[in-house]
């Protein structure tokens, strides 16, 4: 590896986050002057900031960061060989350009095009790693896991005649299936507009109940990520995991039921559950607003909170299960999801459902109707790949 690095003009560093932190100094030392270090995620930048180490002055550093997991990047790239424009959105950043001639921007854009990105937006590697770690601890993985655990329990306990399979359909299947598909194709506001009047009232009530508590929790997560605490946590966990590997979450009864449900989907017509939709959209919009408050560009906000969920992660979860993806994603994402999902579940059970069953403040739903993210998503939809991702079986 180091022999190749020492001879290379461009080094694309795609090893795991923990491995980057462990080996970065040796990698920097091996790189020749004027060469380019390419990152697909800004975790290393956050780690170096935590330990007070600057990037070496003899190299250029760029980032091209796909808005989805690696297997999604590959699958859409393969689909793009037959359908022009298939691919996965990327952000790009120029972290260090030692000549200052703009060539690093050209290299980053060429890299993004080479992996099939139909839409590329500029950010910084700091904003990228913060929004990425924040997103996977939020609505992309950890938040979603907590939401469905809470919903499944409510549906199965609220009505003793509610079968476990039906509870799974109304929670997990609804979000990863029909809700995500509708948001992907037409946006959140259209999902609401397509509900009947009674459905809109339910959506509004649970949305208004959930938005505030979700926002508070997501602000805490953002603070933990931006302060470097989550990166420190991942680094420390790497040492523990050498002796105590993570267990899997997919062995509980709820996820076993999911295996049966996915095997027999033909017997159920997918219809949006307005209660589930309102809760999911509330957490999603709270994440959107936390990112906007902290100065992230709208492209990053839309991709990290909505597009990556509905166009990359959720289709895989629909095919193979949320538990499967949590148990098979990157160690950084997996640690974050497992850490924060119980907090989301507790928040929903202890605050959201209590508020729904008592008193509701309508201000959050009024803000939802006029939110600028709806216009931004409409623009993004014009740039959307012309195909849905093929996840296989």
PDB file of C-alpha atoms in Angstrom, residues 13-288:
ATOM      1  CA  UNK A  13      -8.264   7.008   0.638  1.00  0.00           C
ATOM      2  CA  UNK A  14     -11.362   4.831   0.992  1.00  0.00           C
ATOM      3  CA  UNK A  15     -10.433   2.719   4.004  1.00  0.00           C
ATOM      4  CA  UNK A  16     -12.599   2.798   7.136  1.00  0.00           C
ATOM      5  CA  UNK A  17     -12.760   5.863   9.380  1.00  0.00           C
ATOM      6  CA  UNK A  18     -10.937   4.151  12.245  1.00  0.00           C
ATOM      7  CA  UNK A  19      -8.230   2.880   9.881  1.00  0.00           C
ATOM      8  CA  UNK A  20      -7.738   6.384   8.484  1.00  0.00           C
ATOM      9  CA  UNK A  21      -7.255   7.767  11.984  1.00  0.00           C
ATOM     10  CA  UNK A  22      -4.795   4.997  12.843  1.00  0.00           C
ATOM     11  CA  UNK A  23      -2.723   5.196   9.650  1.00  0.00           C
ATOM     12  CA  UNK A  24      -2.984   8.824   8.507  1.00  0.00           C
ATOM     13  CA  UNK A  25       0.476   9.940   9.610  1.00  0.00           C
ATOM     14  CA  UNK A  26       2.156   7.075   7.763  1.00  0.00           C
ATOM     15  CA  UNK A  27       0.033   7.825   4.682  1.00  0.00           C
ATOM     16  CA  UNK A  28       0.915  11.530   4.782  1.00  0.00           C
ATOM     17  CA  UNK A  29       4.610  10.686   5.077  1.00  0.00           C
ATOM     18  CA  UNK A  30       4.463   8.352   2.082  1.00  0.00           C
ATOM     19  CA  UNK A  31       2.776  10.870  -0.237  1.00  0.00           C
ATOM     20  CA  UNK A  32       5.038  12.798  -2.583  1.00  0.00           C
ATOM     21  CA  UNK A  33       4.992  16.599  -2.762  1.00  0.00           C
ATOM     22  CA  UNK A  34       2.236  18.040  -4.920  1.00  0.00           C
ATOM     23  CA  UNK A  35       0.165  14.845  -4.934  1.00  0.00           C
ATOM     24  CA  UNK A  36      -3.565  14.805  -4.204  1.00  0.00           C
ATOM     25  CA  UNK A  37      -5.287  13.103  -1.286  1.00  0.00           C
ATOM     26  CA  UNK A  38      -8.891  12.282  -2.151  1.00  0.00           C
ATOM     27  CA  UNK A  39     -11.434  11.575   0.584  1.00  0.00           C
ATOM     28  CA  UNK A  40     -14.985  10.290   0.216  1.00  0.00           C
ATOM     29  CA  UNK A  41     -15.916  11.502   3.704  1.00  0.00           C
ATOM     30  CA  UNK A  42     -14.569  14.222   6.003  1.00  0.00           C
ATOM     31  CA  UNK A  43     -14.146  12.084   9.124  1.00  0.00           C
ATOM     32  CA  UNK A  44     -10.346  12.328   8.935  1.00  0.00           C
ATOM     33  CA  UNK A  45     -10.547  16.137   8.937  1.00  0.00           C
ATOM     34  CA  UNK A  46     -12.610  16.010  12.123  1.00  0.00           C
ATOM     35  CA  UNK A  47     -10.193  13.573  13.738  1.00  0.00           C
ATOM     36  CA  UNK A  48      -7.185  15.761  12.933  1.00  0.00           C
ATOM     37  CA  UNK A  49      -9.003  18.756  14.406  1.00  0.00           C
ATOM     38  CA  UNK A  50      -9.700  16.776  17.580  1.00  0.00           C
ATOM     39  CA  UNK A  51      -6.040  15.914  18.100  1.00  0.00           C
ATOM     40  CA  UNK A  52      -4.756  19.330  17.048  1.00  0.00           C
ATOM     41  CA  UNK A  53      -2.838  18.171  13.958  1.00  0.00           C
ATOM     42  CA  UNK A  54      -2.785  20.142  10.696  1.00  0.00           C
ATOM     43  CA  UNK A  55      -2.819  18.646   7.236  1.00  0.00           C
ATOM     44  CA  UNK A  56       0.732  18.342   5.838  1.00  0.00           C
ATOM     45  CA  UNK A  57       1.639  21.331   3.700  1.00  0.00           C
ATOM     46  CA  UNK A  58       3.125  19.346   0.802  1.00  0.00           C
ATOM     47  CA  UNK A  59      -0.110  17.741  -0.449  1.00  0.00           C
ATOM     48  CA  UNK A  60      -3.450  18.809  -1.913  1.00  0.00           C
ATOM     49  CA  UNK A  61      -6.652  17.535  -0.289  1.00  0.00           C
ATOM     50  CA  UNK A  62     -10.046  17.210  -1.956  1.00  0.00           C
ATOM     51  CA  UNK A  63     -13.281  15.420  -1.160  1.00  0.00           C
ATOM     52  CA  UNK A  64     -15.942  13.782  -3.331  1.00  0.00           C
ATOM     53  CA  UNK A  65     -18.632  12.450  -1.047  1.00  0.00           C
ATOM     54  CA  UNK A  66     -21.510  10.373  -2.474  1.00  0.00           C
ATOM     55  CA  UNK A  67     -24.843  10.903  -0.748  1.00  0.00           C
ATOM     56  CA  UNK A  68     -25.446   7.233  -0.071  1.00  0.00           C
ATOM     57  CA  UNK A  69     -23.674   4.049   0.930  1.00  0.00           C
ATOM     58  CA  UNK A  70     -21.024   2.461  -1.248  1.00  0.00           C
ATOM     59  CA  UNK A  71     -23.229  -0.327  -2.555  1.00  0.00           C
ATOM     60  CA  UNK A  72     -25.735   2.296  -3.766  1.00  0.00           C
ATOM     61  CA  UNK A  73     -22.992   4.156  -5.601  1.00  0.00           C
ATOM     62  CA  UNK A  74     -21.977   0.968  -7.378  1.00  0.00           C
ATOM     63  CA  UNK A  75     -25.515  -0.169  -8.197  1.00  0.00           C
ATOM     64  CA  UNK A  76     -26.559   3.148  -9.738  1.00  0.00           C
ATOM     65  CA  UNK A  77     -23.254   3.356 -11.626  1.00  0.00           C
ATOM     66  CA  UNK A  78     -24.035  -0.042 -13.147  1.00  0.00           C
ATOM     67  CA  UNK A  79     -27.572   1.060 -14.010  1.00  0.00           C
ATOM     68  CA  UNK A  80     -26.067   4.119 -15.682  1.00  0.00           C
ATOM     69  CA  UNK A  81     -24.343   1.972 -18.308  1.00  0.00           C
ATOM     70  CA  UNK A  82     -27.789   1.465 -19.854  1.00  0.00           C
ATOM     71  CA  UNK A  83     -29.701   4.550 -18.724  1.00  0.00           C
ATOM     72  CA  UNK A  84     -27.926   7.886 -19.081  1.00  0.00           C
ATOM     73  CA  UNK A  85     -28.068   9.985 -15.925  1.00  0.00           C
ATOM     74  CA  UNK A  86     -28.377   7.153 -13.442  1.00  0.00           C
ATOM     75  CA  UNK A  87     -26.040   7.718 -10.535  1.00  0.00           C
ATOM     76  CA  UNK A  88     -25.911   9.047  -6.995  1.00  0.00           C
ATOM     77  CA  UNK A  89     -25.550  12.691  -5.972  1.00  0.00           C
ATOM     78  CA  UNK A  90     -22.193  13.855  -4.576  1.00  0.00           C
ATOM     79  CA  UNK A  91     -20.855  16.821  -2.703  1.00  0.00           C
ATOM     80  CA  UNK A  92     -17.326  18.000  -3.397  1.00  0.00           C
ATOM     81  CA  UNK A  93     -14.825  20.084  -1.459  1.00  0.00           C
ATOM     82  CA  UNK A  94     -11.365  21.496  -1.938  1.00  0.00           C
ATOM     83  CA  UNK A  95      -9.785  21.357   1.492  1.00  0.00           C
ATOM     84  CA  UNK A  96      -6.224  22.275   0.502  1.00  0.00           C
ATOM     85  CA  UNK A  97      -4.940  23.575  -2.840  1.00  0.00           C
ATOM     86  CA  UNK A  98      -1.235  24.266  -2.406  1.00  0.00           C
ATOM     87  CA  UNK A  99      -0.860  25.942  -5.811  1.00  0.00           C
ATOM     88  CA  UNK A 100      -4.147  27.834  -5.635  1.00  0.00           C
ATOM     89  CA  UNK A 101      -4.715  27.545  -9.377  1.00  0.00           C
ATOM     90  CA  UNK A 102      -8.165  25.928  -9.263  1.00  0.00           C
ATOM     91  CA  UNK A 103      -6.947  22.620 -10.624  1.00  0.00           C
ATOM     92  CA  UNK A 104      -8.173  20.795  -7.520  1.00  0.00           C
ATOM     93  CA  UNK A 105     -11.755  21.776  -8.328  1.00  0.00           C
ATOM     94  CA  UNK A 106     -11.348  20.277 -11.812  1.00  0.00           C
ATOM     95  CA  UNK A 107      -9.976  17.032 -10.361  1.00  0.00           C
ATOM     96  CA  UNK A 108     -12.797  16.787  -7.815  1.00  0.00           C
ATOM     97  CA  UNK A 109     -15.489  17.367 -10.453  1.00  0.00           C
ATOM     98  CA  UNK A 110     -13.860  14.841 -12.780  1.00  0.00           C
ATOM     99  CA  UNK A 111     -13.845  12.262  -9.975  1.00  0.00           C
ATOM    100  CA  UNK A 112     -17.529  12.910  -9.256  1.00  0.00           C
ATOM    101  CA  UNK A 113     -18.432  12.526 -12.930  1.00  0.00           C
ATOM    102  CA  UNK A 114     -16.338   9.369 -13.164  1.00  0.00           C
ATOM    103  CA  UNK A 115     -18.404   7.640 -10.464  1.00  0.00           C
ATOM    104  CA  UNK A 116     -21.634   8.638 -12.195  1.00  0.00           C
ATOM    105  CA  UNK A 117     -22.916  11.540 -10.084  1.00  0.00           C
ATOM    106  CA  UNK A 118     -25.823  13.262 -11.873  1.00  0.00           C
ATOM    107  CA  UNK A 119     -25.736  16.223  -9.473  1.00  0.00           C
ATOM    108  CA  UNK A 120     -22.697  17.651  -7.664  1.00  0.00           C
ATOM    109  CA  UNK A 121     -22.735  20.488  -5.109  1.00  0.00           C
ATOM    110  CA  UNK A 122     -19.937  22.281  -3.297  1.00  0.00           C
ATOM    111  CA  UNK A 123     -19.402  22.126   0.454  1.00  0.00           C
ATOM    112  CA  UNK A 124     -16.497  21.933   2.889  1.00  0.00           C
ATOM    113  CA  UNK A 125     -15.171  18.718   4.386  1.00  0.00           C
ATOM    114  CA  UNK A 126     -16.055  20.084   7.826  1.00  0.00           C
ATOM    115  CA  UNK A 127     -19.679  20.646   6.831  1.00  0.00           C
ATOM    116  CA  UNK A 128     -19.697  17.274   5.083  1.00  0.00           C
ATOM    117  CA  UNK A 129     -18.553  15.191   8.040  1.00  0.00           C
ATOM    118  CA  UNK A 130     -20.772  17.068  10.479  1.00  0.00           C
ATOM    119  CA  UNK A 131     -23.891  16.722   8.316  1.00  0.00           C
ATOM    120  CA  UNK A 132     -23.026  13.098   7.474  1.00  0.00           C
ATOM    121  CA  UNK A 133     -22.458  11.890  11.040  1.00  0.00           C
ATOM    122  CA  UNK A 134     -25.418  13.955  12.217  1.00  0.00           C
ATOM    123  CA  UNK A 135     -27.683  12.569   9.499  1.00  0.00           C
ATOM    124  CA  UNK A 136     -26.895   8.914  10.127  1.00  0.00           C
ATOM    125  CA  UNK A 137     -27.495   9.408  13.858  1.00  0.00           C
ATOM    126  CA  UNK A 138     -30.717  11.174  12.927  1.00  0.00           C
ATOM    127  CA  UNK A 139     -33.349  10.390  10.328  1.00  0.00           C
ATOM    128  CA  UNK A 140     -31.140   8.227   8.082  1.00  0.00           C
ATOM    129  CA  UNK A 141     -30.500   5.432  10.611  1.00  0.00           C
ATOM    130  CA  UNK A 142     -30.640   6.086  14.356  1.00  0.00           C
ATOM    131  CA  UNK A 143     -33.758   8.252  14.253  1.00  0.00           C
ATOM    132  CA  UNK A 144     -35.517   5.906  11.857  1.00  0.00           C
ATOM    133  CA  UNK A 145     -34.694   2.898  14.025  1.00  0.00           C
ATOM    134  CA  UNK A 146     -36.121   4.640  17.100  1.00  0.00           C
ATOM    135  CA  UNK A 147     -39.224   5.805  15.227  1.00  0.00           C
ATOM    136  CA  UNK A 148     -40.220   2.368  13.995  1.00  0.00           C
ATOM    137  CA  UNK A 149     -39.547   0.694  17.352  1.00  0.00           C
ATOM    138  CA  UNK A 150     -41.872   3.195  19.030  1.00  0.00           C
ATOM    139  CA  UNK A 151     -44.533   2.964  16.316  1.00  0.00           C
ATOM    140  CA  UNK A 152     -44.506  -0.821  16.247  1.00  0.00           C
ATOM    141  CA  UNK A 153     -45.001  -0.970  20.004  1.00  0.00           C
ATOM    142  CA  UNK A 154     -47.822   1.587  19.909  1.00  0.00           C
ATOM    143  CA  UNK A 155     -49.661  -0.135  17.092  1.00  0.00           C
ATOM    144  CA  UNK A 156     -49.340  -3.588  18.634  1.00  0.00           C
ATOM    145  CA  UNK A 157     -50.212  -2.484  22.194  1.00  0.00           C
ATOM    146  CA  UNK A 158     -52.872   0.146  21.464  1.00  0.00           C
ATOM    147  CA  UNK A 159     -55.118  -2.385  19.779  1.00  0.00           C
ATOM    148  CA  UNK A 160     -54.894  -5.935  21.141  1.00  0.00           C
ATOM    149  CA  UNK A 161     -56.471  -7.158  17.919  1.00  0.00           C
ATOM    150  CA  UNK A 162     -53.719  -5.487  15.875  1.00  0.00           C
ATOM    151  CA  UNK A 163     -51.648  -8.397  14.668  1.00  0.00           C
ATOM    152  CA  UNK A 164     -47.887  -8.120  14.927  1.00  0.00           C
ATOM    153  CA  UNK A 165     -47.627  -8.404  11.153  1.00  0.00           C
ATOM    154  CA  UNK A 166     -50.088  -5.555  10.642  1.00  0.00           C
ATOM    155  CA  UNK A 167     -48.223  -3.428  13.193  1.00  0.00           C
ATOM    156  CA  UNK A 168     -45.039  -4.029  11.215  1.00  0.00           C
ATOM    157  CA  UNK A 169     -46.807  -3.059   7.995  1.00  0.00           C
ATOM    158  CA  UNK A 170     -48.120   0.188   9.492  1.00  0.00           C
ATOM    159  CA  UNK A 171     -44.729   1.190  10.905  1.00  0.00           C
ATOM    160  CA  UNK A 172     -41.618  -0.170   9.178  1.00  0.00           C
ATOM    161  CA  UNK A 173     -43.108  -1.149   5.824  1.00  0.00           C
ATOM    162  CA  UNK A 174     -45.004   2.109   5.531  1.00  0.00           C
ATOM    163  CA  UNK A 175     -41.929   4.287   6.005  1.00  0.00           C
ATOM    164  CA  UNK A 176     -39.434   2.336   3.906  1.00  0.00           C
ATOM    165  CA  UNK A 177     -42.036   1.610   1.238  1.00  0.00           C
ATOM    166  CA  UNK A 178     -44.925   3.813   0.180  1.00  0.00           C
ATOM    167  CA  UNK A 179     -44.004   6.902   2.251  1.00  0.00           C
ATOM    168  CA  UNK A 180     -40.388   6.999   1.064  1.00  0.00           C
ATOM    169  CA  UNK A 181     -41.403   6.330  -2.531  1.00  0.00           C
ATOM    170  CA  UNK A 182     -43.910   9.181  -2.477  1.00  0.00           C
ATOM    171  CA  UNK A 183     -41.444  11.640  -0.931  1.00  0.00           C
ATOM    172  CA  UNK A 184     -38.782  10.595  -3.452  1.00  0.00           C
ATOM    173  CA  UNK A 185     -41.084  11.179  -6.411  1.00  0.00           C
ATOM    174  CA  UNK A 186     -43.128  14.186  -5.285  1.00  0.00           C
ATOM    175  CA  UNK A 187     -41.860  15.620  -1.990  1.00  0.00           C
ATOM    176  CA  UNK A 188     -43.175  15.896   1.565  1.00  0.00           C
ATOM    177  CA  UNK A 189     -45.852  18.499   0.939  1.00  0.00           C
ATOM    178  CA  UNK A 190     -47.394  16.407  -1.837  1.00  0.00           C
ATOM    179  CA  UNK A 191     -47.505  13.428   0.525  1.00  0.00           C
ATOM    180  CA  UNK A 192     -49.602  15.556   2.886  1.00  0.00           C
ATOM    181  CA  UNK A 193     -51.760  17.021   0.098  1.00  0.00           C
ATOM    182  CA  UNK A 194     -52.739  13.551  -1.141  1.00  0.00           C
ATOM    183  CA  UNK A 195     -54.287  12.596   2.230  1.00  0.00           C
ATOM    184  CA  UNK A 196     -58.026  12.921   2.764  1.00  0.00           C
ATOM    185  CA  UNK A 197     -59.333  15.456   5.287  1.00  0.00           C
ATOM    186  CA  UNK A 198     -59.373  13.041   8.195  1.00  0.00           C
ATOM    187  CA  UNK A 199     -55.884  11.858   7.260  1.00  0.00           C
ATOM    188  CA  UNK A 200     -54.607  15.439   7.182  1.00  0.00           C
ATOM    189  CA  UNK A 201     -55.924  16.054  10.691  1.00  0.00           C
ATOM    190  CA  UNK A 202     -54.131  12.984  12.044  1.00  0.00           C
ATOM    191  CA  UNK A 203     -50.929  13.903  10.176  1.00  0.00           C
ATOM    192  CA  UNK A 204     -51.017  17.454  11.523  1.00  0.00           C
ATOM    193  CA  UNK A 205     -51.652  16.383  15.102  1.00  0.00           C
ATOM    194  CA  UNK A 206     -48.816  13.865  15.311  1.00  0.00           C
ATOM    195  CA  UNK A 207     -46.483  16.158  13.327  1.00  0.00           C
ATOM    196  CA  UNK A 208     -47.122  19.037  15.726  1.00  0.00           C
ATOM    197  CA  UNK A 209     -46.637  16.703  18.699  1.00  0.00           C
ATOM    198  CA  UNK A 210     -43.326  15.345  17.410  1.00  0.00           C
ATOM    199  CA  UNK A 211     -41.543  18.296  15.850  1.00  0.00           C
ATOM    200  CA  UNK A 212     -40.492  20.079  19.055  1.00  0.00           C
ATOM    201  CA  UNK A 213     -39.127  17.073  20.993  1.00  0.00           C
ATOM    202  CA  UNK A 214     -37.375  15.805  17.855  1.00  0.00           C
ATOM    203  CA  UNK A 215     -35.765  19.180  17.254  1.00  0.00           C
ATOM    204  CA  UNK A 216     -34.387  19.313  20.806  1.00  0.00           C
ATOM    205  CA  UNK A 217     -32.878  15.818  20.523  1.00  0.00           C
ATOM    206  CA  UNK A 218     -31.431  16.531  17.084  1.00  0.00           C
ATOM    207  CA  UNK A 219     -29.832  19.733  18.365  1.00  0.00           C
ATOM    208  CA  UNK A 220     -28.110  17.663  21.028  1.00  0.00           C
ATOM    209  CA  UNK A 221     -26.857  15.226  18.396  1.00  0.00           C
ATOM    210  CA  UNK A 222     -25.589  18.088  16.242  1.00  0.00           C
ATOM    211  CA  UNK A 223     -23.706  19.540  19.205  1.00  0.00           C
ATOM    212  CA  UNK A 224     -22.136  16.163  19.975  1.00  0.00           C
ATOM    213  CA  UNK A 225     -21.017  15.762  16.357  1.00  0.00           C
ATOM    214  CA  UNK A 226     -19.779  19.317  15.768  1.00  0.00           C
ATOM    215  CA  UNK A 227     -17.877  19.372  19.065  1.00  0.00           C
ATOM    216  CA  UNK A 228     -15.929  16.276  18.009  1.00  0.00           C
ATOM    217  CA  UNK A 229     -17.422  14.091  20.740  1.00  0.00           C
ATOM    218  CA  UNK A 230     -18.962  11.596  18.326  1.00  0.00           C
ATOM    219  CA  UNK A 231     -15.666  11.210  16.466  1.00  0.00           C
ATOM    220  CA  UNK A 232     -13.860  10.630  19.767  1.00  0.00           C
ATOM    221  CA  UNK A 233     -16.500   8.074  20.664  1.00  0.00           C
ATOM    222  CA  UNK A 234     -15.930   6.185  17.401  1.00  0.00           C
ATOM    223  CA  UNK A 235     -12.155   6.187  17.881  1.00  0.00           C
ATOM    224  CA  UNK A 236     -12.466   4.893  21.460  1.00  0.00           C
ATOM    225  CA  UNK A 237     -14.989   2.252  20.392  1.00  0.00           C
ATOM    226  CA  UNK A 238     -12.501   0.950  17.856  1.00  0.00           C
ATOM    227  CA  UNK A 239     -10.297  -0.235  20.687  1.00  0.00           C
ATOM    228  CA  UNK A 240     -13.174  -1.896  22.557  1.00  0.00           C
ATOM    229  CA  UNK A 241     -14.458  -3.605  19.440  1.00  0.00           C
ATOM    230  CA  UNK A 242     -11.194  -5.491  19.036  1.00  0.00           C
ATOM    231  CA  UNK A 243     -12.155  -7.426  22.161  1.00  0.00           C
ATOM    232  CA  UNK A 244     -15.924  -7.068  22.238  1.00  0.00           C
ATOM    233  CA  UNK A 245     -17.466  -7.027  18.727  1.00  0.00           C
ATOM    234  CA  UNK A 246     -20.894  -5.433  18.340  1.00  0.00           C
ATOM    235  CA  UNK A 247     -23.904  -7.694  18.593  1.00  0.00           C
ATOM    236  CA  UNK A 248     -26.693  -7.561  16.012  1.00  0.00           C
ATOM    237  CA  UNK A 249     -30.060  -5.879  16.527  1.00  0.00           C
ATOM    238  CA  UNK A 250     -31.952  -8.055  14.057  1.00  0.00           C
ATOM    239  CA  UNK A 251     -32.636 -10.996  16.370  1.00  0.00           C
ATOM    240  CA  UNK A 252     -35.576  -9.586  18.332  1.00  0.00           C
ATOM    241  CA  UNK A 253     -39.166 -10.647  17.681  1.00  0.00           C
ATOM    242  CA  UNK A 254     -40.059  -7.445  15.811  1.00  0.00           C
ATOM    243  CA  UNK A 255     -37.405  -7.975  13.145  1.00  0.00           C
ATOM    244  CA  UNK A 256     -38.187 -11.691  12.852  1.00  0.00           C
ATOM    245  CA  UNK A 257     -41.765 -10.708  12.041  1.00  0.00           C
ATOM    246  CA  UNK A 258     -40.346  -8.390   9.383  1.00  0.00           C
ATOM    247  CA  UNK A 259     -38.758 -11.338   7.607  1.00  0.00           C
ATOM    248  CA  UNK A 260     -42.196 -12.952   7.251  1.00  0.00           C
ATOM    249  CA  UNK A 261     -43.808  -9.689   6.167  1.00  0.00           C
ATOM    250  CA  UNK A 262     -41.272  -9.075   3.399  1.00  0.00           C
ATOM    251  CA  UNK A 263     -41.745 -12.629   2.165  1.00  0.00           C
ATOM    252  CA  UNK A 264     -45.515 -12.131   1.789  1.00  0.00           C
ATOM    253  CA  UNK A 265     -45.975  -8.578   0.521  1.00  0.00           C
ATOM    254  CA  UNK A 266     -48.338  -9.576  -2.254  1.00  0.00           C
ATOM    255  CA  UNK A 267     -51.230  -9.906   0.192  1.00  0.00           C
ATOM    256  CA  UNK A 268     -51.143  -6.245   1.327  1.00  0.00           C
ATOM    257  CA  UNK A 269     -51.915  -3.142  -0.765  1.00  0.00           C
ATOM    258  CA  UNK A 270     -49.543  -0.338   0.369  1.00  0.00           C
ATOM    259  CA  UNK A 271     -51.480   2.678   1.670  1.00  0.00           C
ATOM    260  CA  UNK A 272     -49.931   5.647   3.494  1.00  0.00           C
ATOM    261  CA  UNK A 273     -50.564   5.496   7.236  1.00  0.00           C
ATOM    262  CA  UNK A 274     -51.188   9.131   8.139  1.00  0.00           C
ATOM    263  CA  UNK A 275     -50.018   8.731  11.760  1.00  0.00           C
ATOM    264  CA  UNK A 276     -46.743   7.121  10.682  1.00  0.00           C
ATOM    265  CA  UNK A 277     -46.254   9.679   7.899  1.00  0.00           C
ATOM    266  CA  UNK A 278     -46.773  12.621  10.241  1.00  0.00           C
ATOM    267  CA  UNK A 279     -44.267  11.328  12.775  1.00  0.00           C
ATOM    268  CA  UNK A 280     -41.632  10.459  10.172  1.00  0.00           C
ATOM    269  CA  UNK A 281     -41.973  13.802   8.384  1.00  0.00           C
ATOM    270  CA  UNK A 282     -41.775  15.709  11.675  1.00  0.00           C
ATOM    271  CA  UNK A 283     -38.421  14.167  12.587  1.00  0.00           C
ATOM    272  CA  UNK A 284     -37.183  14.653   9.028  1.00  0.00           C
ATOM    273  CA  UNK A 285     -38.175  18.327   9.029  1.00  0.00           C
ATOM    274  CA  UNK A 286     -36.658  18.888  12.472  1.00  0.00           C
ATOM    275  CA  UNK A 287     -33.375  17.583  11.078  1.00  0.00           C
ATOM    276  CA  UNK A 288     -33.730  19.899   8.083  1.00  0.00           C
TER     277      UNK A 288
END
